[in-house]
Amino acid sequence: MTSIGNGAFSSCSALRSVTLYAPSCALGGEDEWGEKYTTAFYDTNASLKIYVFNEYVNTYKTAEFWSTYASKIEAITIPAREASSGEYWTTYYNNLSNVSIPSGTQVFKVGLEGEDLTLTEIDDRIITKGEGVVLKTTSASIIPAYSASGSATSYSDNDLEGTMTSITNPGNAYVLNYKAATGVGFYKLSNTGTIGVGKAYLTYSGALAREFFNFEEETTGINEGCRVESEDSASAPVYNLQGQRVKANRKGLVIIGGKKIFNK
């Protein structure tokens, strides 16, 4: 959106927030004598918030007519949920603007092939508009920035979907969640469950009714208790992190002989 005309939201008493992804946006119009004025937000809710990218907050606050609403203008933020001490996760989606994520936050695309979930980090931390991502960070709030172009990394193998409005489960949806017993992953959403505004999710309709796809340990690297597969373990039964037996050539983190193995 690059302009908001007079009366656009006038008397919308239920309006709580407006999010603008453009670096600037014209506000108001002219009367029959050519005088500029605005009634775009006339008689709206007193608690109305107007969100823009952090680097453009002052631009909006001082722009013509927008200055009237300076006290309502704040930076766009992405809230994240703490999974363990100092580790926060969330998903993000918008189809209106490319977004740059600050250093200190990891950005992942997600591939789902059969029952195998693969997270691939986006090194330049740019989220191409229309692509859902998983974010891992060290604080409860991420402040994104506007990006004039999309990521240098292709999202062609990204299986995350997203929504700009709150929706009821579209069918076979899995949403990011954290459970102490099983960790961070995509958990099956109830049939009447909802997916929030600006969130990404997976859909899986395989024959096996999976309850969740766990990936926490696969994205934190190979740490104590994990090792690369050796020839000695080649003939042993292979299990995924949920205890289900899988093919011996399954890539990623698996359990062989009671030990966590990173299978190349």
Short mmCIF file of C-alpha atoms in Angstrom, two decimals, residues 26-264:
data_model
loop_
_atom_site.label_atom_id
_atom_site.label_comp_id
_atom_site.label_asym_id
_atom_site.label_seq_id
_atom_site.Cartn_x
_atom_site.Cartn_y
_atom_site.Cartn_z
CA ALA A 26 0.76 9.09 1.11
CA LEU A 27 -2.08 10.00 3.46
CA GLY A 28 -5.21 12.01 2.73
CA GLY A 29 -6.41 13.90 -0.33
CA GLU A 30 -7.69 17.24 -1.57
CA ASP A 31 -11.05 18.97 -1.23
CA GLU A 32 -12.89 20.68 -4.07
CA TRP A 33 -10.75 23.81 -3.63
CA GLY A 34 -7.48 21.89 -3.80
CA GLU A 35 -6.79 22.02 -0.07
CA LYS A 36 -5.11 18.92 1.35
CA TYR A 37 -6.63 17.22 4.38
CA THR A 38 -7.17 13.75 5.84
CA THR A 39 -9.99 11.87 7.51
CA ALA A 40 -8.41 8.45 6.94
CA PHE A 41 -8.35 7.56 10.65
CA TYR A 42 -11.09 9.88 11.89
CA ASP A 43 -12.97 8.54 14.92
CA THR A 44 -11.09 5.23 15.03
CA ASN A 45 -10.31 3.30 18.19
CA ALA A 46 -8.26 5.27 20.73
CA SER A 47 -5.83 2.33 21.12
CA LEU A 48 -5.07 2.12 17.38
CA LYS A 49 -1.42 1.26 16.57
CA ILE A 50 0.25 1.90 13.22
CA TYR A 51 3.23 -0.36 12.55
CA VAL A 52 6.04 0.33 10.05
CA PHE A 53 9.59 -0.95 9.61
CA ASN A 54 11.85 0.35 12.37
CA GLU A 55 14.08 2.40 10.06
CA TYR A 56 11.05 4.32 8.77
CA VAL A 57 9.37 5.12 12.08
CA ASN A 58 10.70 8.68 12.17
CA THR A 59 9.94 9.15 8.47
CA TYR A 60 6.29 8.38 9.09
CA LYS A 61 6.10 10.35 12.35
CA THR A 62 7.23 13.52 10.60
CA ALA A 63 5.47 13.04 7.25
CA GLU A 64 2.52 15.22 6.19
CA PHE A 65 -0.64 14.24 8.09
CA TRP A 66 1.09 11.18 9.56
CA SER A 67 2.54 13.50 12.21
CA THR A 68 -1.01 13.78 13.61
CA TYR A 69 -0.74 10.11 14.56
CA ALA A 70 2.92 10.14 15.67
CA SER A 71 2.10 8.73 19.10
CA LYS A 72 0.48 5.69 17.49
CA ILE A 73 3.36 4.82 15.14
CA GLU A 74 5.66 1.98 16.27
CA ALA A 75 8.17 -0.45 14.79
CA ILE A 76 7.10 -3.81 13.37
CA THR A 77 8.28 -6.59 15.67
CA ILE A 78 8.16 -10.38 15.41
CA PRO A 79 7.50 -12.06 18.77
CA ALA A 80 9.25 -15.36 19.49
CA ARG A 81 8.59 -18.04 22.09
CA GLU A 82 11.24 -19.30 24.48
CA ALA A 83 11.93 -23.02 24.13
CA SER A 84 14.85 -23.24 26.51
CA SER A 85 16.96 -20.75 28.41
CA GLY A 86 17.99 -18.01 25.97
CA GLU A 87 16.64 -19.83 22.89
CA TYR A 88 13.56 -18.51 21.11
CA TRP A 89 11.68 -19.80 18.06
CA THR A 90 8.90 -18.58 15.79
CA THR A 91 7.64 -18.68 12.20
CA TYR A 92 7.09 -15.67 9.95
CA TYR A 93 5.29 -14.90 6.70
CA ASN A 94 4.23 -11.89 4.67
CA ASN A 95 3.44 -11.59 0.97
CA LEU A 96 3.85 -7.82 0.66
CA SER A 97 7.52 -7.08 1.25
CA ASN A 98 10.97 -8.63 1.31
CA VAL A 99 12.31 -8.55 4.86
CA SER A 100 15.83 -8.43 6.27
CA ILE A 101 16.39 -10.11 9.64
CA PRO A 102 19.12 -8.75 11.96
CA SER A 103 22.27 -10.64 12.86
CA GLY A 104 21.88 -12.89 15.87
CA THR A 105 18.77 -14.50 14.41
CA GLN A 106 18.91 -17.55 12.14
CA VAL A 107 16.50 -17.87 9.21
CA PHE A 108 15.53 -21.32 7.91
CA LYS A 109 13.50 -22.59 4.99
CA VAL A 110 11.93 -26.01 5.49
CA GLY A 111 11.76 -28.93 3.08
CA LEU A 112 9.39 -31.85 3.65
CA GLU A 113 9.97 -34.97 1.57
CA GLY A 114 7.97 -37.95 2.72
CA GLU A 115 8.60 -38.05 6.47
CA ASP A 116 11.95 -36.28 6.26
CA LEU A 117 12.11 -32.69 7.46
CA THR A 118 15.11 -30.62 6.35
CA LEU A 119 15.97 -27.15 7.62
CA THR A 120 18.30 -25.06 5.47
CA GLU A 121 19.69 -21.80 6.78
CA ILE A 122 19.31 -18.64 4.67
CA ASP A 123 22.75 -17.09 5.10
CA ASP A 124 21.86 -13.54 4.03
CA ARG A 125 18.86 -13.58 6.43
CA ILE A 126 16.53 -12.11 3.81
CA ILE A 127 13.00 -13.44 3.68
CA THR A 128 11.66 -13.21 0.14
CA LYS A 129 8.07 -12.00 0.15
CA GLY A 130 5.53 -14.80 -0.03
CA GLU A 131 7.88 -17.30 1.65
CA GLY A 132 7.37 -18.75 5.12
CA VAL A 133 10.37 -19.25 7.38
CA VAL A 134 11.41 -20.53 10.79
CA LEU A 135 13.34 -18.09 12.97
CA LYS A 136 15.66 -19.02 15.82
CA THR A 137 16.94 -16.21 18.00
CA THR A 138 18.17 -15.18 21.45
CA SER A 139 15.42 -12.73 22.46
CA ALA A 140 11.64 -12.62 22.68
CA SER A 141 11.34 -9.93 20.01
CA ILE A 142 12.87 -9.60 16.54
CA ILE A 143 12.95 -6.23 14.76
CA PRO A 144 12.92 -6.81 10.96
CA ALA A 145 13.98 -4.31 8.31
CA TYR A 146 12.77 -3.57 4.80
CA SER A 147 14.68 -5.18 1.92
CA ALA A 148 14.44 -3.84 -1.63
CA SER A 149 15.16 -7.27 -3.10
CA GLY A 150 14.66 -10.92 -2.24
CA SER A 151 17.23 -13.37 -0.93
CA ALA A 152 20.19 -14.54 -2.99
CA THR A 153 19.27 -18.03 -1.81
CA SER A 154 16.51 -19.78 -3.73
CA TYR A 155 13.34 -20.68 -1.85
CA SER A 156 12.22 -23.08 -4.60
CA ASP A 157 12.51 -26.08 -2.26
CA ASN A 158 10.70 -24.39 0.63
CA ASP A 159 7.54 -26.25 1.70
CA LEU A 160 6.33 -23.77 4.29
CA GLU A 161 3.01 -22.09 3.59
CA GLY A 162 1.78 -18.91 5.24
CA THR A 163 -1.19 -16.71 5.93
CA MET A 164 -1.79 -12.97 6.27
CA THR A 165 -5.03 -13.51 8.18
CA SER A 166 -6.01 -15.74 11.07
CA ILE A 167 -7.37 -18.98 9.61
CA THR A 168 -8.86 -22.24 10.85
CA ASN A 169 -6.85 -25.36 10.09
CA PRO A 170 -6.92 -25.64 6.27
CA GLY A 171 -6.44 -29.40 6.60
CA ASN A 172 -3.46 -31.55 7.66
CA ALA A 173 -1.69 -28.51 9.08
CA TYR A 174 1.32 -28.67 11.37
CA VAL A 175 2.39 -25.60 13.35
CA LEU A 176 5.58 -24.70 15.19
CA ASN A 177 5.40 -25.51 18.87
CA TYR A 178 7.55 -26.49 21.82
CA LYS A 179 6.87 -29.32 24.24
CA ALA A 180 9.25 -30.15 27.05
CA ALA A 181 9.13 -33.89 26.37
CA THR A 182 9.80 -33.75 22.62
CA GLY A 183 11.32 -30.33 21.93
CA VAL A 184 10.79 -27.82 19.14
CA GLY A 185 9.06 -29.00 16.01
CA PHE A 186 5.95 -28.87 13.85
CA TYR A 187 3.02 -30.39 15.72
CA LYS A 188 -0.28 -31.49 14.23
CA LEU A 189 -2.97 -28.83 14.61
CA SER A 190 -6.46 -29.83 15.75
CA ASN A 191 -9.20 -29.65 13.13
CA THR A 192 -10.63 -26.54 14.77
CA GLY A 193 -7.26 -25.01 15.64
CA THR A 194 -6.24 -21.67 14.18
CA ILE A 195 -3.10 -20.32 12.52
CA GLY A 196 -2.28 -16.73 13.43
CA VAL A 197 -1.66 -13.68 11.27
CA GLY A 198 1.77 -13.66 9.62
CA LYS A 199 2.57 -17.25 10.58
CA ALA A 200 3.99 -20.10 8.50
CA TYR A 201 2.96 -23.76 8.69
CA LEU A 202 3.41 -27.15 7.03
CA THR A 203 0.84 -29.47 5.51
CA TYR A 204 1.39 -33.23 5.50
CA SER A 205 -1.07 -35.78 4.14
CA GLY A 206 1.05 -38.91 4.24
CA ALA A 207 -0.42 -42.29 5.04
CA LEU A 208 1.32 -42.30 8.43
CA ALA A 209 -0.56 -40.02 10.83
CA ARG A 210 2.36 -38.12 12.27
CA GLU A 211 1.79 -36.17 15.48
CA PHE A 212 4.87 -34.00 15.06
CA PHE A 213 8.09 -33.42 13.15
CA ASN A 214 10.97 -32.72 15.52
CA PHE A 215 14.00 -30.78 14.37
CA GLU A 216 15.44 -29.07 17.44
CA GLU A 217 18.68 -31.03 17.61
CA GLU A 218 19.18 -31.02 13.84
CA THR A 219 19.41 -27.21 13.78
CA THR A 220 21.62 -26.71 16.81
CA GLY A 221 24.52 -28.63 15.31
CA ILE A 222 26.31 -31.81 16.28
CA ASN A 223 26.94 -31.66 20.01
CA GLU A 224 27.80 -34.09 22.77
CA GLY A 225 26.01 -37.38 22.37
CA CYS A 226 26.00 -37.14 18.56
CA ARG A 227 28.58 -38.48 16.14
CA VAL A 228 28.99 -39.14 12.44
CA GLU A 229 28.06 -42.67 11.37
CA SER A 230 30.91 -45.15 11.19
CA GLU A 231 31.19 -48.47 9.37
CA ASP A 232 30.68 -50.28 12.70
CA SER A 233 27.09 -49.05 12.92
CA ALA A 234 26.15 -49.78 9.31
CA SER A 235 24.28 -53.03 10.05
CA ALA A 236 22.45 -51.90 13.22
CA PRO A 237 18.71 -50.95 13.19
CA VAL A 238 18.12 -47.24 12.56
CA TYR A 239 15.44 -45.18 14.36
CA ASN A 240 14.35 -41.56 14.09
CA LEU A 241 14.13 -39.30 17.14
CA GLN A 242 10.54 -40.40 17.72
CA GLY A 243 11.62 -44.04 18.10
CA GLN A 244 10.26 -45.18 14.74
CA ARG A 245 12.41 -47.53 12.68
CA VAL A 246 13.56 -45.96 9.42
CA LYS A 247 15.73 -46.91 6.44
CA ALA A 248 19.44 -47.32 7.10
CA ASN A 249 20.35 -44.63 4.56
CA ARG A 250 18.15 -41.97 6.19
CA LYS A 251 20.14 -38.73 6.42
CA GLY A 252 20.32 -36.46 9.44
CA LEU A 253 20.11 -37.17 13.15
CA VAL A 254 19.08 -40.77 13.93
CA ILE A 255 19.43 -43.30 16.75
CA ILE A 256 21.61 -46.37 16.20
CA GLY A 257 22.42 -48.76 19.01
CA GLY A 258 20.92 -46.38 21.56
CA LYS A 259 23.19 -43.51 20.50
CA LYS A 260 22.46 -40.38 18.54
CA ILE A 261 24.22 -40.49 15.19
CA PHE A 262 24.54 -37.85 12.50
CA ASN A 263 24.06 -39.96 9.37
CA LYS A 264 25.72 -38.43 6.28
#
